[in-house]
Coordinates of C-alpha atoms in Angstrom, one line a residue:
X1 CA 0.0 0.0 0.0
X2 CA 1.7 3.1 -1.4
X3 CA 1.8 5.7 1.7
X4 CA 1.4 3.3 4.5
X5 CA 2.7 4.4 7.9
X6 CA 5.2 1.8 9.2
X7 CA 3.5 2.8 13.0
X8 CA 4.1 5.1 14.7
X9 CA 4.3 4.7 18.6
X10 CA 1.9 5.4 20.7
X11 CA 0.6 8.3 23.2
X12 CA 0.2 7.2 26.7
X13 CA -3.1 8.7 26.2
X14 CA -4.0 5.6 23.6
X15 CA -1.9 3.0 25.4
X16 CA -4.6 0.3 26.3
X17 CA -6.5 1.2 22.7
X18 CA -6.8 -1.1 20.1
X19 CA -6.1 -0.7 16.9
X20 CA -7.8 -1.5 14.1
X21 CA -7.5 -2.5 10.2
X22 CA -10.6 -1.3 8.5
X23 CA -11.7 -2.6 5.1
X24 CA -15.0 -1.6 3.2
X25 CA -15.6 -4.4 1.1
X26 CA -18.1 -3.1 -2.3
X27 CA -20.3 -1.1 0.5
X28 CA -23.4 0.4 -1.6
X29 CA -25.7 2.8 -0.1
X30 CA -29.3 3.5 -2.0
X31 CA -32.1 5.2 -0.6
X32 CA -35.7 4.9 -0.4
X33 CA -36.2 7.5 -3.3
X34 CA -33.5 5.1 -5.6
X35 CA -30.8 7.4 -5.3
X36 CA -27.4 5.9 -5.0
X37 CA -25.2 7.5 -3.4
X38 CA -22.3 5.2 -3.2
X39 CA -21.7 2.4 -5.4
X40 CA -19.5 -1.0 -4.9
X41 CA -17.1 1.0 -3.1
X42 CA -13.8 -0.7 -2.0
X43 CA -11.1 0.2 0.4
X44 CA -9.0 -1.0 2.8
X45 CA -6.8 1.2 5.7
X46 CA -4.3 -0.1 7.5
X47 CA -3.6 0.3 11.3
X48 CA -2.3 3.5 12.3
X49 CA -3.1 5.1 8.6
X50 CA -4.4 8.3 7.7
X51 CA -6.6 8.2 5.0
X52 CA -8.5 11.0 3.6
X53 CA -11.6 10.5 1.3
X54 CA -11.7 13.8 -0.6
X55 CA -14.2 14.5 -3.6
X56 CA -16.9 17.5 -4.9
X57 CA -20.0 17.8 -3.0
X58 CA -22.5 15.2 -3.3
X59 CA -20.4 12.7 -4.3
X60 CA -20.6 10.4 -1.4
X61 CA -17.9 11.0 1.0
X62 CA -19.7 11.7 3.9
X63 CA -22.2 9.0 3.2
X64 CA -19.9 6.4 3.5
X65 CA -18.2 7.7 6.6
X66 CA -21.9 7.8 8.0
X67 CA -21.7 4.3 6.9
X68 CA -18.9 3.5 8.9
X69 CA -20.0 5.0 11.5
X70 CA -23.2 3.3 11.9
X71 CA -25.7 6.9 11.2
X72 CA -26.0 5.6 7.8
X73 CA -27.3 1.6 7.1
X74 CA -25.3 0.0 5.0
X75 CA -27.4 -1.3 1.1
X76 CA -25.3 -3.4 0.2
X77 CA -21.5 -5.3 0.6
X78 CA -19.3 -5.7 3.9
X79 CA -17.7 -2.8 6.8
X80 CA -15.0 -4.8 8.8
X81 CA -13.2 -3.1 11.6
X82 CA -10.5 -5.5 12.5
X83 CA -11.9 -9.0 12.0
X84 CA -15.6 -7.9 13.0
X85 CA -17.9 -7.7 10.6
X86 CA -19.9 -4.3 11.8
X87 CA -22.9 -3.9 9.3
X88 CA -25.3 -4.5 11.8
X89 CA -23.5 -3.2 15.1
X90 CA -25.0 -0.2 16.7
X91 CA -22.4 2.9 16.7
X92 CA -22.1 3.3 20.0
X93 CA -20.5 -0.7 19.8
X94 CA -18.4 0.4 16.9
X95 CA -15.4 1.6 19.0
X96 CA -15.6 4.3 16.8
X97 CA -14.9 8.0 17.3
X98 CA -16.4 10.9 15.4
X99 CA -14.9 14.4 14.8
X100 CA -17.4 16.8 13.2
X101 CA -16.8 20.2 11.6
X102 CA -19.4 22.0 13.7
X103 CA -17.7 21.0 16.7
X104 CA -20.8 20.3 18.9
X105 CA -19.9 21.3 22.2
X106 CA -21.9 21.5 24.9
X107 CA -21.8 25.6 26.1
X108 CA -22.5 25.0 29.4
X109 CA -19.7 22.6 30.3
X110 CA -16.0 23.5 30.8
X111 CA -13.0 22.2 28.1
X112 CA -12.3 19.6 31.2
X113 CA -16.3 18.7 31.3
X114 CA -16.4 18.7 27.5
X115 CA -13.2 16.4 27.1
X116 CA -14.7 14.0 29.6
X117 CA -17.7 13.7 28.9
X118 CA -17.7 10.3 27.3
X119 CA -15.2 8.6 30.3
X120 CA -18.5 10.3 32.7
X121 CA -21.1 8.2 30.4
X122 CA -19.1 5.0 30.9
X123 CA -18.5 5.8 34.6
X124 CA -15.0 6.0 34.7
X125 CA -13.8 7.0 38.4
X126 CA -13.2 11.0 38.8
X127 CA -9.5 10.6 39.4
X128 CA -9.0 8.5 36.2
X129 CA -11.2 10.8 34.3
X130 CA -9.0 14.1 35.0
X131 CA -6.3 12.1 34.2
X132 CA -6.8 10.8 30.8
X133 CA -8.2 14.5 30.7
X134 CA -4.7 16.1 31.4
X135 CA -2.9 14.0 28.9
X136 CA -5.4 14.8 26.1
X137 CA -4.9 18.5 26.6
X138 CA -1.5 18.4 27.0
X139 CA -1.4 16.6 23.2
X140 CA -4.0 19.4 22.4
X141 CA -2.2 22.5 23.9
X142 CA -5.6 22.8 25.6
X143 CA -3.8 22.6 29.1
X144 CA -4.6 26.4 30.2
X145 CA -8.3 26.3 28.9
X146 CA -9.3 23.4 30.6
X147 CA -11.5 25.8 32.9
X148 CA -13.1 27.7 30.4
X149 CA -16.3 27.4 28.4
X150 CA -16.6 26.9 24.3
X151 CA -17.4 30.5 23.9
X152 CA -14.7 31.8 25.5
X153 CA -12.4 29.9 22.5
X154 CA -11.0 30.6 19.1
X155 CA -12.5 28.3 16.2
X156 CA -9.2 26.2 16.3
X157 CA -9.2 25.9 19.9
X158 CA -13.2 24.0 20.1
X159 CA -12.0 21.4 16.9
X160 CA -9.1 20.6 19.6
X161 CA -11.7 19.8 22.3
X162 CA -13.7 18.5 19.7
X163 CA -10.6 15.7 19.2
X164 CA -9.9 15.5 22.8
X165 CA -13.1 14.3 23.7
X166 CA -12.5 11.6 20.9
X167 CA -8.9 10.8 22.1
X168 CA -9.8 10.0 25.6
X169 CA -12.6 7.4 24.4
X170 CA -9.3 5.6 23.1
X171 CA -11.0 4.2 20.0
X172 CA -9.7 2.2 17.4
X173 CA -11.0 4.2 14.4
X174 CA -11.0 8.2 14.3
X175 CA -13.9 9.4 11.4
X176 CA -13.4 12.9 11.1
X177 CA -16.2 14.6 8.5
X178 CA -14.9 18.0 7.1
X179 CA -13.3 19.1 10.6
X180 CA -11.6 22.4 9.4
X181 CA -14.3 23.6 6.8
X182 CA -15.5 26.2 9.7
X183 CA -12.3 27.8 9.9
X184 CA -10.7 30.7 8.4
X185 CA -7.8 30.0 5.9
X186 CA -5.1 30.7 7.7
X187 CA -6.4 29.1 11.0
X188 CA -7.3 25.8 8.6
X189 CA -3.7 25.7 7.5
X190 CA -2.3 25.7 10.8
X191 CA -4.8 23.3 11.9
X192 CA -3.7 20.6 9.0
X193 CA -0.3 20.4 10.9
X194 CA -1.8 20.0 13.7
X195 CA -3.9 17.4 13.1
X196 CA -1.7 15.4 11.5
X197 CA 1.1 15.4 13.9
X198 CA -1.4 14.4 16.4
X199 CA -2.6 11.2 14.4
X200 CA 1.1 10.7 14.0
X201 CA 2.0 11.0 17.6
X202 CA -1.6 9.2 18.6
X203 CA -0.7 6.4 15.9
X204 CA -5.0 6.0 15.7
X205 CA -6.1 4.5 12.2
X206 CA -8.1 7.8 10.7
X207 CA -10.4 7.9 8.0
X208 CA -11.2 11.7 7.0
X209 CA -12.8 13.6 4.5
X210 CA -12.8 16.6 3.0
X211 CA -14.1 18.3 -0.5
X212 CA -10.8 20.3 0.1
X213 CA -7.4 18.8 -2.2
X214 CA -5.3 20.6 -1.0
X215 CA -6.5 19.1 3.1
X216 CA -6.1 15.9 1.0
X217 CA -2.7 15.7 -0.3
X218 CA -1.0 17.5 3.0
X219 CA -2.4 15.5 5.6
X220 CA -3.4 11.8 4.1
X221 CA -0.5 9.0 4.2
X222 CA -2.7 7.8 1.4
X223 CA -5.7 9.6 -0.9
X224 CA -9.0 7.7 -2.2
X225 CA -10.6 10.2 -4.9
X226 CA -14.3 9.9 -5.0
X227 CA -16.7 11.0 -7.7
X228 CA -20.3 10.0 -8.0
X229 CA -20.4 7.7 -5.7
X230 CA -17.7 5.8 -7.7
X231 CA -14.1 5.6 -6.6
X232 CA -11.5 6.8 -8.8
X233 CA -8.2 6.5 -7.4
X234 CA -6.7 5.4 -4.0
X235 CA -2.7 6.2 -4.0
X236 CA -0.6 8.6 -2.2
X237 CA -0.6 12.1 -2.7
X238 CA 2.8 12.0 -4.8
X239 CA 1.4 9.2 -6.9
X240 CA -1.8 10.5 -7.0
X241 CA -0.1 14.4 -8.7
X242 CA 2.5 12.1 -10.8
X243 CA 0.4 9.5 -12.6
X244 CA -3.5 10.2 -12.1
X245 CA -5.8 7.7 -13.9
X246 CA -7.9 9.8 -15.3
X247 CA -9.4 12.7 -16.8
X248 CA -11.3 13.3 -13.2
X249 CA -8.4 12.8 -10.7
X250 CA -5.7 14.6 -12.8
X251 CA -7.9 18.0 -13.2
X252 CA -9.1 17.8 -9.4
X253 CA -5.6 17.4 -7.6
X254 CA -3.0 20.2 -8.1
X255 CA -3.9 23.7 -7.7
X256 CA -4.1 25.6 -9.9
X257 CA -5.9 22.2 -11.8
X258 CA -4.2 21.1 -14.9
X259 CA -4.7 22.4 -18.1
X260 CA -7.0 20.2 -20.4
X261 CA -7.6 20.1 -24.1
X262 CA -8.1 18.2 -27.3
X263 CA -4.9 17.7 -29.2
X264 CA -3.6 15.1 -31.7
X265 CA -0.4 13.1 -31.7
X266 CA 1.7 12.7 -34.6
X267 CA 5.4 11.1 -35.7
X268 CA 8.2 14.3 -36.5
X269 CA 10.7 11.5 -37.6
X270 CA 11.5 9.4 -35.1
X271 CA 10.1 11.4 -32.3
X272 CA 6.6 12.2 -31.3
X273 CA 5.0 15.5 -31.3
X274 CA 1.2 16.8 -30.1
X275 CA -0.3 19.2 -32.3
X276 CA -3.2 21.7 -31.2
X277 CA -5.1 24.5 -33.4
X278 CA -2.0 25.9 -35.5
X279 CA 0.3 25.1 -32.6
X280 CA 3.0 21.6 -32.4
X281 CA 5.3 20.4 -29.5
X282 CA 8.0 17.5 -30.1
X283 CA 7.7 15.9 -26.9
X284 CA 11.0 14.9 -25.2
X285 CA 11.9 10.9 -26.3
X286 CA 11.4 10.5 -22.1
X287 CA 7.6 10.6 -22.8
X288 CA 7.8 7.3 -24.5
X289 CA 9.8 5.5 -22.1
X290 CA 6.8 6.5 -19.2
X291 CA 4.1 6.1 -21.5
X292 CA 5.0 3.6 -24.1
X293 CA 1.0 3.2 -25.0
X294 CA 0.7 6.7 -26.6
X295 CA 2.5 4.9 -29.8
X296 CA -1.0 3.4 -30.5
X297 CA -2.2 6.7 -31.1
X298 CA -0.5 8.1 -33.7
X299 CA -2.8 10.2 -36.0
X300 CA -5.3 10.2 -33.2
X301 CA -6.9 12.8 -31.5
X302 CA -6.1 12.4 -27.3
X303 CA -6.5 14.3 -24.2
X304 CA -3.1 16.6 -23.4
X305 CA -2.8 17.2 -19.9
X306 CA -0.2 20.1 -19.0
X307 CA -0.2 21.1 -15.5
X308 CA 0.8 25.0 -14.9
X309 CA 3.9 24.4 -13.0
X310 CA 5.1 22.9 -15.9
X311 CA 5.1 26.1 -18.2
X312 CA 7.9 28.7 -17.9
X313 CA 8.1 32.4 -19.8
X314 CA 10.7 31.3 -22.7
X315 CA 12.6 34.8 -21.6
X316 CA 13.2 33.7 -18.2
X317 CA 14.6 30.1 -19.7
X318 CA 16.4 30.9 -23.0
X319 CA 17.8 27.8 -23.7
X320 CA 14.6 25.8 -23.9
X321 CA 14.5 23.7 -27.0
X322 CA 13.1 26.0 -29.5
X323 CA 10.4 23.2 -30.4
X324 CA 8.9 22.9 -27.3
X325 CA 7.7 26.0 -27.0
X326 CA 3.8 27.4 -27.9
X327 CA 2.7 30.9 -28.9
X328 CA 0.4 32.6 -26.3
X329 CA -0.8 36.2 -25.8
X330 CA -0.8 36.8 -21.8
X331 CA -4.6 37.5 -20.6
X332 CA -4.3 38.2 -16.9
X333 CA -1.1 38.4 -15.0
X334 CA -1.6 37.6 -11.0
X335 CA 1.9 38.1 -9.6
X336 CA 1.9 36.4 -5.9
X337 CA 5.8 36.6 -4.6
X338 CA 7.0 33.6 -5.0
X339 CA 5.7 32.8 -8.2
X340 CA 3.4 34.8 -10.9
X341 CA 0.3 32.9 -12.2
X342 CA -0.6 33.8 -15.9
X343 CA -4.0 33.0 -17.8
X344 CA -3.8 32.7 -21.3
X345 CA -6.1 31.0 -24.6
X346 CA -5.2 28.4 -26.5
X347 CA -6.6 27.4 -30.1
X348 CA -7.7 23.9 -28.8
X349 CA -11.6 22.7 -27.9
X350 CA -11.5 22.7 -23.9
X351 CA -12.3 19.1 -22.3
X352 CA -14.7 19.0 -19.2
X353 CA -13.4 17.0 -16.5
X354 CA -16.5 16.2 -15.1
X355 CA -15.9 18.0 -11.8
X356 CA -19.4 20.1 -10.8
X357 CA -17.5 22.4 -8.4
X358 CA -14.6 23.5 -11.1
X359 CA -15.6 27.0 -13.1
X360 CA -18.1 27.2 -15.2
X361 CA -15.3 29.0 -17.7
X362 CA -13.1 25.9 -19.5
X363 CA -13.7 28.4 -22.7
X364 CA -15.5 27.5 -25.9
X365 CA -15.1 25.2 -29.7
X366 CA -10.9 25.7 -30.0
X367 CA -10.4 28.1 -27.4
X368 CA -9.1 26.4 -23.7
X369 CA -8.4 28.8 -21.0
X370 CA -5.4 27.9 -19.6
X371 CA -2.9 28.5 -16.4
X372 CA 0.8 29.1 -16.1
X373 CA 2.8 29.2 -13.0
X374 CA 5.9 31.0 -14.0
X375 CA 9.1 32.5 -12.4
X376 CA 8.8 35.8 -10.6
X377 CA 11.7 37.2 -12.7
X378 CA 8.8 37.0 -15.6
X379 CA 7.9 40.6 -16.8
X380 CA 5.2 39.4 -19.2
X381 CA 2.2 42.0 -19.0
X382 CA -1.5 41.6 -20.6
X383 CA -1.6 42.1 -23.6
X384 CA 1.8 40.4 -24.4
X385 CA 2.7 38.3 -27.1
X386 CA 5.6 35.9 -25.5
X387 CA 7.0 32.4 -25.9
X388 CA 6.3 29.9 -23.2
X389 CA 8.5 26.7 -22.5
X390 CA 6.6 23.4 -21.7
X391 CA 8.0 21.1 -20.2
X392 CA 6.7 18.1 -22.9
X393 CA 8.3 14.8 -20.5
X394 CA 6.1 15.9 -18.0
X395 CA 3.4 16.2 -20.1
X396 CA -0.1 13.7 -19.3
X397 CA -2.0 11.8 -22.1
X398 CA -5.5 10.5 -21.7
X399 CA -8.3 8.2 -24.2
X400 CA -10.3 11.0 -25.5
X401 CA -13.6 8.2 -25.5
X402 CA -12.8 6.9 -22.1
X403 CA -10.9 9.8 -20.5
X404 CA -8.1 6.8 -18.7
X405 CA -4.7 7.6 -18.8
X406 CA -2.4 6.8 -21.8
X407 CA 0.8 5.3 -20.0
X408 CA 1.7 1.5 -20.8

């Protein structure tokens, strides 16, 4: 399993937990009306792994954590947590611990009250309680608001009592549904550390989602992509940027998303090139070696996938060779520091990835919007006509009838 945690050791806080291995085995869920939201869906996660279920909205990923968690009955196929098969277990027999993103706290209660609240429902002795209480907050940095009430904390703070009421119930599976969505940006990247150091350092098996990619590839040892209800991809996130399998994943992971258009391939002697409207790369012989399959399509029209780091202003990079290299006129600039983000068109019919939340805007018949991360030593202005290097080994191929990826 690409990603996999070799185990990391454990807080005193979780000694005494068990761990668990968790496998959904082609788990369906359809409703009374006939919708189905989740179809023949597969995983498996490992003890001590983080995975993170990321998709658009409505495509299922917090029905099947519902699932998991017993708020949802399963329609169809098999939910193991270790070797117990848990269709028909109630949740509160799951061993299973929930983290939502609107906290729910109780207002009246102190962070101390809050945190052990569940050891008070299962009657664990006062002393023992404050104990396993301490611990969590010390993990949580909670240790000098253990006195106060919810309202008195920052939005960060209440998602840590949020997971310290989770940790000290020692579970063998964390669900967390969308924890950080409530947060402001900033706050949610500090947050993403956060939590994952504390999975790490709590070595709990975690299955999270999030509609948010960029939540995805930071924090998960390993990624599923959802969409539809279908699964698209499970790998981790390097694999998952490097080699997507198709269409879907490739244009939803990495942001800015990949560029995506029609283009054809065609022999230039005894190389390969990809031609667009009036526009032709040669793509570098390393193309071939990674994705010996694009052969059978010679003289065939393809998906060209061309993520915008992969694009440089031809000024900044003189020596480029001079036939990989397109034509644009820059449309908007967006400098940001560290790098300067330019939009331009290309004469090439745009391909819809099939992602509802992605703009509305891929462009119209041979015109593709498209995204370039260049250099910030790039003085290209609207209006300008330049030369931009592309990085052709780099570049992704996919069926234009079935929208997989073109590799071997």
């Amino acid at each position: 399993m690409a990603g996999a945690p070799t185990g990391p050791a454990r807080s005193d806080v979780m000694k005494g937990a068990e761990m668990a291995d968790v496998k959904l085995d082609g788990i369906t869920k359809i409703y009374p009306n006939g919708f189905q939201a989740v179809t023949e869906l597969s995983l498996e996660l490992i003890e001590g792994e983080f995975l993170v279920l990321v998709g658009p909205s409505g495509c299922g990923k917090s029905t099947t954590l519902r699932m998991i968690a017993g708020l949802e009955e399963i329609s169809d196929g098999d939910l193991y947590v270790g070797e117990r098969r848990v269709n028909d277990v109630l949740p509160k027999d799951r061993d299973i611990a929930m983290v939502f993103q609107n906290y729910a706290l109780y207002p009246q209660m102190t962070v101390a009250e809050n945190i052990g609240f569940p050891l008070r429902l299962r009657k664990v002795r006062k002393a023992d309680r404050r104990k396993k209480v301490e611990e969590a907050a010390q993990i949580l940095e909670l240790t000098e608001q253990l006195e106060k009430k919810p309202g008195k904390l920052s939005g960060g703070q209440r998602q840590r009592v949020a997971m310290g009421r989770a940790i000290v119930r020692q579970p063998s599976l964390f669900l967390m549904d969308e924890p950080l969505s409530n947060l402001d940006a900033k706050l949610r990247v500090q947050m993403r550390a956060d939590i994952a150091s504390i999975q790490r350092e709590l070595g709990v098996t975690t299955f999270y989602v999030t509609h948010d990619q960029v939540e995805a590839m930071t924090m998960g040892d390993r990624v599923a992509v959802i969409k539809d209800g279908h699964l698209q991809q499970v790998a981790s996130p390097e694999s998952l940027y490097d080699e997507p399998d198709n269409v879907f994943v490739a244009a939803f992971i990495g942001s800015p998303s990949m560029n995506l258009f029609e283009g054809a391939v065609l022999e230039d002697g005894d190389r390969l090139a990809v031609e667009f409207g009036d526009q032709r790369l040669a793509l570098d012989p390393k193309v071939l070696t990674t994705r010996p399959a694009l052969r059978g399509y010679i003289g065939k029209p393809v998906v060209v996938g061309l993520r915008p780091e992969d694009m440089e202003d031809a000024a900044v990079v003189p020596d480029h060779p001079a036939d990989q290299r397109i034509a644009v006129e820059i449309d908007v600039r967006e400098a940001l520091g560290a790098e300067t983000v330019m939009h331009f068109w290309l004469a090439a019919n745009p391909v819809d990835s099939g992602d509802p939340d992605a703009l509305d805007e891929l462009g119209s018949e041979n015109e593709s919007r498209c995204t370039a991360r260049f250099s910030p030593d790039s003085r290209a202005r609207p209006g300008d006509h330049i030369q931009v290097n592309v990085a052709t080994e780099k570049m992704h191929f996919f069926d234009i009838a079935t929208h997989l990826a073109i590799r071997s």
